[in-house]
Short mmCIF file of C-alpha atoms in Angstrom, two decimals:
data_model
loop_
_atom_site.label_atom_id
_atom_site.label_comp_id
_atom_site.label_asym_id
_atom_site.label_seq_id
_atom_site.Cartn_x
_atom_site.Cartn_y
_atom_site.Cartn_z
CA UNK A 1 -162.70 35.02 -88.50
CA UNK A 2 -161.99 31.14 -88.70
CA UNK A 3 -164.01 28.39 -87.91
CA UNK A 4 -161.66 27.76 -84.45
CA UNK A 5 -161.63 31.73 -83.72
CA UNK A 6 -165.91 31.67 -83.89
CA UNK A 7 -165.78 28.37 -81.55
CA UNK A 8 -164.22 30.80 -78.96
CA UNK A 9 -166.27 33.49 -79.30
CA UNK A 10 -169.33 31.04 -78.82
CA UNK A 11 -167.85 29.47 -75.81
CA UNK A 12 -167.52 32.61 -74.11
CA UNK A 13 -170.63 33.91 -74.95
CA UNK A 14 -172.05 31.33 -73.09
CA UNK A 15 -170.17 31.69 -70.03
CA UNK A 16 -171.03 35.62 -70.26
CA UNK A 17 -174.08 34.44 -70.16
CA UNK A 18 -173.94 31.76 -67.16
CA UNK A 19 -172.32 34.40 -65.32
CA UNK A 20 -175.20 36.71 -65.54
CA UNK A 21 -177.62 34.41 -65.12
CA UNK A 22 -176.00 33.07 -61.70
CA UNK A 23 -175.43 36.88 -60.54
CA UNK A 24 -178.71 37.78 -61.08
CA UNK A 25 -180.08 34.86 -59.22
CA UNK A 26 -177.38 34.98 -56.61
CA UNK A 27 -178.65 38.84 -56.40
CA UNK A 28 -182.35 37.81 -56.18
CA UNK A 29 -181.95 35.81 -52.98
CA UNK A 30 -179.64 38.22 -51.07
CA UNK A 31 -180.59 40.05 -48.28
CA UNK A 32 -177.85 43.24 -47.79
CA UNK A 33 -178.16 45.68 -49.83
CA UNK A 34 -174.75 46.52 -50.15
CA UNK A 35 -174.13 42.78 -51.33
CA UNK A 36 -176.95 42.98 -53.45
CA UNK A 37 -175.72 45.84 -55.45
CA UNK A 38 -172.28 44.74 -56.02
CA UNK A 39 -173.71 41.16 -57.30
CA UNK A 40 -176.21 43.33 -59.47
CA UNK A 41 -173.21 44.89 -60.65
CA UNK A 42 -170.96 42.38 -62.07
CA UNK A 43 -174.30 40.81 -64.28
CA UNK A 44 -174.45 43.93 -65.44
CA UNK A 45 -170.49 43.73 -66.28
CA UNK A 46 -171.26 40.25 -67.77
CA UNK A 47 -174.09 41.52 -69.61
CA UNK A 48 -171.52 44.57 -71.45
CA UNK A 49 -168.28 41.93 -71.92
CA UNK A 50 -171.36 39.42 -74.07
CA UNK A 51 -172.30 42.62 -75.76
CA UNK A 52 -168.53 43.39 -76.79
CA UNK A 53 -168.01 39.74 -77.59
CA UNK A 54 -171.48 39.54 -80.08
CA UNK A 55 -169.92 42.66 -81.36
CA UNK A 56 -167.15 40.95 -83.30
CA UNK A 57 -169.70 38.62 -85.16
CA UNK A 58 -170.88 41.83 -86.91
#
């Protein structure tokens, strides 16, 4: 991977994470349920797409 190519992969692994941290606060101060779970759902989306993207710095 080049130097450029690992600058990407940085930048968004930080917006994967940004994204979970704002849907799990976002899903902390809901009130429906139904809301609730689909917010708690896309961290959890964010949280697999950082795991694929830390993946290809193995």
């Amino acid at each position: 991977m080049t130097s450029k190519e690992l600058l990407y992969v940085e930048d968004a692994l930080g917006h994967e994470q940004f994204f979970q941290t704002k849907c799990r606060e976002t899903a902390s101060q809901l009130q429906d349920e139904c809301l609730k779970n689909c917010v708690s759902e896309m961290a959890h989306q964010h949280e697999q797409i950082f795991a694929s993207l830390f993946g290809l710095l193995n």
